[in-house]
C-alpha positions as a Python dict, from the first residue, in 0.01 Angstrom:
ca = {
    (1, 'M'): (0, 0, 0),
    (2, 'E'): (-109, -362, 3),
    (3, 'E'): (60, -427, 340),
    (4, 'K'): (-112, -128, 502),
    (5, 'E'): (-444, -235, 362),
    (6, 'V'): (-412, -577, 514),
    (7, 'K'): (-320, -430, 848),
    (8, 'R'): (-617, -196, 839),
    (9, 'V'): (-857, -477, 764),
    (10, 'D'): (-704, -704, 1028),
    (11, 'S'): (-712, -433, 1294),
    (12, 'G'): (-1072, -363, 1210),
    (13, 'N'): (-1173, -726, 1249),
    (14, 'L'): (-980, -754, 1573),
    (15, 'S'): (-1147, -450, 1723),
    (16, 'K'): (-1490, -593, 1640),
    (17, 'G'): (-1393, -925, 1779),
    (18, 'N'): (-1295, -768, 2109),
    (19, 'E'): (-1634, -605, 2154),
    (20, 'T'): (-1883, -816, 2357),
    (21, 'S'): (-2242, -785, 2249),
    (22, 'A'): (-2545, -827, 2481),
    (23, 'G'): (-2614, -1168, 2323),
    (24, 'D'): (-2257, -1280, 2379),
    (25, 'K'): (-2274, -1173, 2741),
    (26, 'K'): (-2590, -1378, 2784),
    (27, 'K'): (-2425, -1688, 2631),
    (28, 'M'): (-2119, -1642, 2851),
    (29, 'S'): (-2332, -1611, 3166),
    (30, 'A'): (-2543, -1921, 3094),
    (31, 'S'): (-2511, -2200, 3343),
    (32, 'P'): (-2370, -2542, 3239),
    (33, 'E'): (-2723, -2693, 3273),
    (34, 'E'): (-2872, -2432, 3035),
    (35, 'A'): (-2592, -2479, 2788),
    (36, 'N'): (-2642, -2857, 2778),
    (37, 'K'): (-3018, -2812, 2733),
    (38, 'A'): (-2966, -2571, 2444),
    (39, 'A'): (-2718, -2813, 2282),
    (40, 'K'): (-2971, -3099, 2302),
    (41, 'T'): (-3252, -2885, 2166),
    (42, 'N'): (-3047, -2772, 1865),
    (43, 'S'): (-2918, -3117, 1779),
    (44, 'S'): (-3232, -3328, 1824),
    (45, 'P'): (-3405, -3239, 1488),
    (46, 'V'): (-3093, -3356, 1301),
    (47, 'R'): (-3068, -3683, 1491),
    (48, 'T'): (-3442, -3755, 1448),
    (49, 'L'): (-3432, -3689, 1077),
    (50, 'S'): (-3127, -3911, 1031),
    (51, 'K'): (-3294, -4194, 1227),
    (52, 'S'): (-3626, -4182, 1037),
    (53, 'R'): (-3447, -4164, 704),
    (54, 'Y'): (-3281, -4500, 743),
    (55, 'L'): (-3548, -4680, 952),
    (56, 'K'): (-3660, -4982, 747),
    (57, 'A'): (-3995, -5159, 751),
    (58, 'T'): (-3988, -5510, 890),
    (59, 'P'): (-4111, -5804, 678),
    (60, 'V'): (-4419, -5835, 909),
    (61, 'Q'): (-4498, -5464, 859),
    (62, 'V'): (-4463, -5498, 481),
    (63, 'L'): (-4688, -5807, 465),
    (64, 'K'): (-4945, -5645, 694),
    (65, 'F'): (-4961, -5338, 476),
    (66, 'L'): (-4981, -5532, 149),
    (67, 'L'): (-5273, -5735, 280),
    (68, 'S'): (-5461, -5420, 392),
    (69, 'D'): (-5708, -5211, 194),
    (70, 'A'): (-5472, -4911, 224),
    (71, 'A'): (-5233, -5081, -25),
    (72, 'L'): (-5488, -5086, -310),
    (73, 'P'): (-5389, -4760, -479),
    (74, 'L'): (-5021, -4864, -478),
    (75, 'Y'): (-5068, -5195, -666),
    (76, 'T'): (-5355, -5104, -896),
    (77, 'P'): (-5363, -4853, -1187),
    (78, 'H'): (-5602, -4562, -1115),
    (79, 'D'): (-5848, -4658, -1388),
    (80, 'S'): (-5871, -5013, -1254),
    (81, 'N'): (-5910, -4912, -890),
    (82, 'P'): (-6253, -5019, -758),
    (83, 'N'): (-6253, -4725, -522),
    (84, 'T'): (-6278, -4464, -800),
    (85, 'S'): (-6615, -4297, -824),
    (86, 'Q'): (-6702, -4454, -1158),
    (87, 'S'): (-6626, -4807, -1030),
    (88, 'N'): (-6829, -4751, -717),
    (89, 'D'): (-7128, -4616, -908),
    (90, 'N'): (-7127, -4904, -1154),
    (91, 'H'): (-7023, -5178, -907),
    (92, 'D'): (-6772, -5291, -1165),
    (93, 'I'): (-6590, -5622, -1152),
    (94, 'T'): (-6219, -5557, -1133),
    (95, 'Y'): (-5926, -5795, -1159),
    (96, 'S'): (-5755, -5652, -852),
    (97, 'S'): (-6035, -5689, -599),
    (98, 'S'): (-6311, -5919, -731),
    (99, 'L'): (-6352, -6292, -677),
    (100, 'L'): (-6347, -6453, -1016),
    (101, 'A'): (-6448, -6800, -1132),
    (102, 'P'): (-6172, -7028, -1267),
    (103, 'F'): (-6287, -6964, -1628),
    (104, 'E'): (-6272, -6586, -1573),
    (105, 'E'): (-5920, -6627, -1426),
    (106, 'L'): (-5817, -6829, -1728),
    (107, 'L'): (-5962, -6564, -1966),
    (108, 'C'): (-5773, -6290, -1777),
    (109, 'A'): (-5452, -6495, -1794),
    (110, 'V'): (-5485, -6524, -2172),
    (111, 'I'): (-5527, -6144, -2199),
    (112, 'L'): (-5245, -6056, -1958),
    (113, 'S'): (-5001, -6290, -2132),
    (114, 'R'): (-5045, -6086, -2454),
    (115, 'P'): (-4756, -5846, -2541),
    (116, 'I'): (-4933, -5545, -2395),
    (117, 'S'): (-4884, -5327, -2080),
    (118, 'R'): (-5036, -5437, -1751),
    (119, 'R'): (-5249, -5119, -1745),
    (120, 'L'): (-5389, -5195, -2086),
    (121, 'G'): (-5450, -5558, -1992),
    (122, 'L'): (-5641, -5462, -1677),
    (123, 'R'): (-5850, -5214, -1867),
    (124, 'T'): (-5936, -5485, -2124),
    (125, 'I'): (-6039, -5722, -1851),
    (126, 'R'): (-6259, -5460, -1688),
    (127, 'T'): (-6426, -5382, -2017),
    (128, 'I'): (-6507, -5740, -2122),
    (129, 'L'): (-6627, -5862, -1776),
    (130, 'N'): (-6869, -5576, -1715),
    (131, 'T'): (-7178, -5449, -1898),
    (132, 'P'): (-7260, -5414, -2175),
    (133, 'Y'): (-7042, -5714, -2265),
    (134, 'S'): (-7032, -5934, -1957),
    (135, 'F'): (-6810, -6208, -2109),
    (136, 'R'): (-6819, -6412, -1787),
    (137, 'D'): (-6875, -6765, -1916),
    (138, 'P'): (-6800, -6962, -2233),
    (139, 'V'): (-7161, -6973, -2350),
    (140, 'A'): (-7200, -6596, -2329),
    (141, 'I'): (-6891, -6542, -2542),
    (142, 'K'): (-6979, -6811, -2793),
    (143, 'T'): (-7327, -6664, -2837),
    (144, 'V'): (-7213, -6308, -2924),
    (145, 'G'): (-6947, -6411, -3182),
    (146, 'H'): (-6629, -6262, -3315),
    (147, 'E'): (-6757, -5916, -3407),
    (148, 'R'): (-6887, -5845, -3060),
    (149, 'I'): (-6562, -5966, -2905),
    (150, 'R'): (-6369, -5740, -3137),
    (151, 'E'): (-6600, -5450, -3052),
    (152, 'A'): (-6529, -5495, -2682),
    (153, 'L'): (-6154, -5494, -2744),
    (154, 'D'): (-6185, -5181, -2953),
    (155, 'V'): (-6376, -5011, -2671),
    (156, 'A'): (-6097, -5109, -2431),
    (157, 'R'): (-5849, -4952, -2678),
    (158, 'T'): (-5630, -5257, -2654),
    (159, 'Q'): (-5372, -5369, -2912),
    (160, 'H'): (-5351, -5667, -3149),
    (161, 'N'): (-5729, -5685, -3139),
    (162, 'D'): (-5781, -5952, -3409),
    (163, 'K'): (-5527, -6191, -3259),
    (164, 'T'): (-5656, -6135, -2904),
    (165, 'A'): (-6015, -6197, -3031),
    (166, 'D'): (-5899, -6518, -3199),
    (167, 'E'): (-5735, -6638, -2875),
    (168, 'V'): (-6045, -6561, -2668),
    (169, 'E'): (-6258, -6755, -2915),
    (170, 'G'): (-6009, -7042, -2915),
    (171, 'L'): (-6027, -7057, -2536),
    (172, 'V'): (-6406, -7080, -2548),
    (173, 'E'): (-6400, -7352, -2814),
    (174, 'I'): (-6169, -7570, -2605),
    (175, 'L'): (-6377, -7532, -2290),
    (176, 'M'): (-6702, -7608, -2465),
    (177, 'K'): (-6556, -7899, -2659),
    (178, 'N'): (-6426, -8061, -2338),
    (179, 'D'): (-6727, -7969, -2130),
    (180, 'W'): (-6505, -7796, -1875),
    (181, 'H'): (-6764, -7532, -1782),
    (182, 'N'): (-6705, -7219, -1571),
    (183, 'D'): (-6542, -7395, -1273),
    (184, 'L'): (-6313, -7618, -1487),
    (185, 'S'): (-6413, -7910, -1263),
    (186, 'Q'): (-6401, -8157, -1552),
    (187, 'L'): (-6036, -8059, -1624),
    (188, 'R'): (-5945, -8119, -1261),
    (189, 'A'): (-6122, -8454, -1260),
    (190, 'Q'): (-5952, -8553, -1586),
    (191, 'C'): (-5612, -8472, -1431),
    (192, 'K'): (-5698, -8619, -1091),
    (193, 'S'): (-5637, -8281, -930),
    (194, 'N'): (-5270, -8288, -1020),
    (195, 'A'): (-5143, -7935, -1084),
    (196, 'E'): (-4862, -8037, -1319),
    (197, 'S'): (-5098, -8247, -1532),
    (198, 'E'): (-5350, -7960, -1542),
    (199, 'R'): (-5085, -7719, -1656),
    (200, 'E'): (-4973, -7951, -1933),
    (201, 'V'): (-5325, -8011, -2065),
    (202, 'L'): (-5397, -7634, -2059),
    (203, 'R'): (-5066, -7557, -2234),
    (204, 'R'): (-5136, -7805, -2514),
    (205, 'S'): (-5503, -7712, -2548),
    (206, 'I'): (-5513, -7335, -2538),
    (207, 'K'): (-5339, -7132, -2805),
    (208, 'G'): (-5128, -6849, -2668),
    (209, 'L'): (-5135, -6972, -2311),
    (210, 'R'): (-4764, -7032, -2242),
    (211, 'K'): (-4568, -7043, -1921),
    (212, 'T'): (-4632, -6680, -1835),
    (213, 'G'): (-5005, -6714, -1874),
    (214, 'L'): (-5011, -7040, -1679),
    (215, 'D'): (-4814, -6880, -1397),
    (216, 'I'): (-5060, -6593, -1383),
    (217, 'F'): (-5355, -6835, -1372),
    (218, 'Y'): (-5210, -7060, -1103),
    (219, 'R'): (-5092, -6766, -891),
    (220, 'R'): (-5452, -6643, -885),
    (221, 'V'): (-5646, -6973, -864),
    (222, 'Q'): (-5437, -7136, -590),
    (223, 'W'): (-5676, -7017, -317),
    (224, 'Q'): (-5957, -7215, -491),
    (225, 'W'): (-5763, -7524, -601),
    (226, 'E'): (-5587, -7694, -315),
    (227, 'E'): (-5358, -7889, -551),
    (228, 'A'): (-5213, -7559, -672),
    (229, 'Y'): (-5136, -7425, -323),
    (230, 'P'): (-4889, -7287, -237),
    (231, 'F'): (-4764, -7149, -569),
    (232, 'V'): (-4491, -6884, -598),
    (233, 'D'): (-4341, -6847, -944),
    (234, 'Q'): (-4014, -6678, -1040),
    (235, 'R'): (-4180, -6345, -1114),
    (236, 'T'): (-4341, -6348, -771),
    (237, 'Q'): (-4020, -6441, -602),
    (238, 'D'): (-3842, -6143, -761),
    (239, 'A'): (-4115, -5906, -641),
    (240, 'L'): (-4132, -6046, -291),
    (241, 'E'): (-3752, -6009, -260),
    (242, 'K'): (-3776, -5633, -338),
    (243, 'F'): (-4005, -5597, -36),
    (244, 'G'): (-3776, -5793, 194),
    (245, 'L'): (-4020, -6086, 211),
    (246, 'P'): (-3937, -6459, 185),
    (247, 'R'): (-3887, -6577, -174),
    (248, 'R'): (-3995, -6931, -114),
    (249, 'A'): (-4363, -7036, -85),
    (250, 'E'): (-4297, -7205, 248),
    (251, 'G'): (-4163, -6876, 396),
    (252, 'I'): (-4473, -6676, 300),
    (253, 'V'): (-4706, -6954, 415),
    (254, 'K'): (-4534, -6959, 758),
    (255, 'M'): (-4552, -6582, 797),
    (256, 'I'): (-4922, -6575, 714),
    (257, 'G'): (-5001, -6886, 915),
    (258, 'V'): (-4847, -6755, 1234),
    (259, 'R'): (-5028, -6418, 1222),
    (260, 'W'): (-5328, -6455, 992),
    (261, 'E'): (-5420, -6818, 1005),
    (262, 'E'): (-5774, -6749, 878),
    (263, 'L'): (-5628, -6618, 546),
    (264, 'E'): (-5396, -6903, 447),
    (265, 'E'): (-5450, -6961, 73),
    (266, 'K'): (-5609, -6619, 17),
    (267, 'G'): (-5323, -6455, 200),
    (268, 'V'): (-5059, -6616, -20),
    (269, 'C'): (-5248, -6528, -332),
    (270, 'G'): (-5304, -6169, -214),
    (271, 'A'): (-4943, -6117, -108),
    (272, 'A'): (-4815, -6247, -444),
    (273, 'E'): (-5057, -6041, -655),
    (274, 'R'): (-5008, -5724, -459),
    (275, 'A'): (-4629, -5748, -450),
    (276, 'I'): (-4612, -5795, -826),
    (277, 'G'): (-4865, -5515, -882),
    (278, 'A'): (-4679, -5262, -670),
    (279, 'D'): (-4354, -5361, -838),
    (280, 'L'): (-4500, -5314, -1186),
    (281, 'E'): (-4658, -4985, -1081),
    (282, 'K'): (-4312, -4879, -955),
    (283, 'K'): (-4441, -4819, -602),
    (284, 'V'): (-4202, -5042, -406),
    (285, 'D'): (-4051, -4745, -213),
    (286, 'E'): (-4396, -4602, -136),
    (287, 'V'): (-4515, -4940, -2),
    (288, 'L'): (-4207, -4974, 219),
    (289, 'D'): (-4255, -4613, 347),
    (290, 'E'): (-4618, -4675, 437),
    (291, 'A'): (-4543, -5017, 596),
    (292, 'R'): (-4282, -4850, 817),
    (293, 'K'): (-4556, -4637, 975),
    (294, 'L'): (-4750, -4936, 1106),
}
């Protein structure tokens, strides 16, 4: 029974295979030119998909994209993005896109070096620099006192509020005691515009401002202080490498100088900040994908 069954099935298949359908006749009658054309048409989507899938952005494309406005949403948390409706309406100062005075940069470095997330740190900065607090110079902070500082930190919903408030007050005390003012010009004069001397004085003077905080400060202030330029710390090097960009300061300076000479210090500062921001926001792949389209 089994043998007959197999033969029946086989014979059925063979009989169907011997029948030539209208479609088969058309395929058989097609000219060689038409056949080649059909083959190319059918295979091209696969080849195109494969090519685009593995096409990489060049370092120049990546740097160009990072320095563009289009990169902003990829290196900035949504609630710190100046292009959100609330930010636009209030004209808020933001860490990611505003030009800050050296004192403001130092204040931000103190906050960002605290053991809190970057998103929380940026929200704290946005809260204290804007109304109704506007902690933008040492005198303003000294005038309002500890309770007002603590209130601002509570509004920002940050962590370790008491310790952070103490460190902010400590920073203000040091600046006022040394008459460093908002631009920290007296500090630079005292250190004869030597970056290493400045770092050492700041490290010894300001409680809580360790290597991480100092790196954050000098990464940001290098476009204003020529003695700090160019500055690329280890954290920046790691981020730049993920984007296929040069790790060393000289490499980034050269890339920017050749194509965007007018940027120079601002370009290095911007590339460093945006590379780190996109890395921390886990948007490296998205940046590379967008850069590839340029």
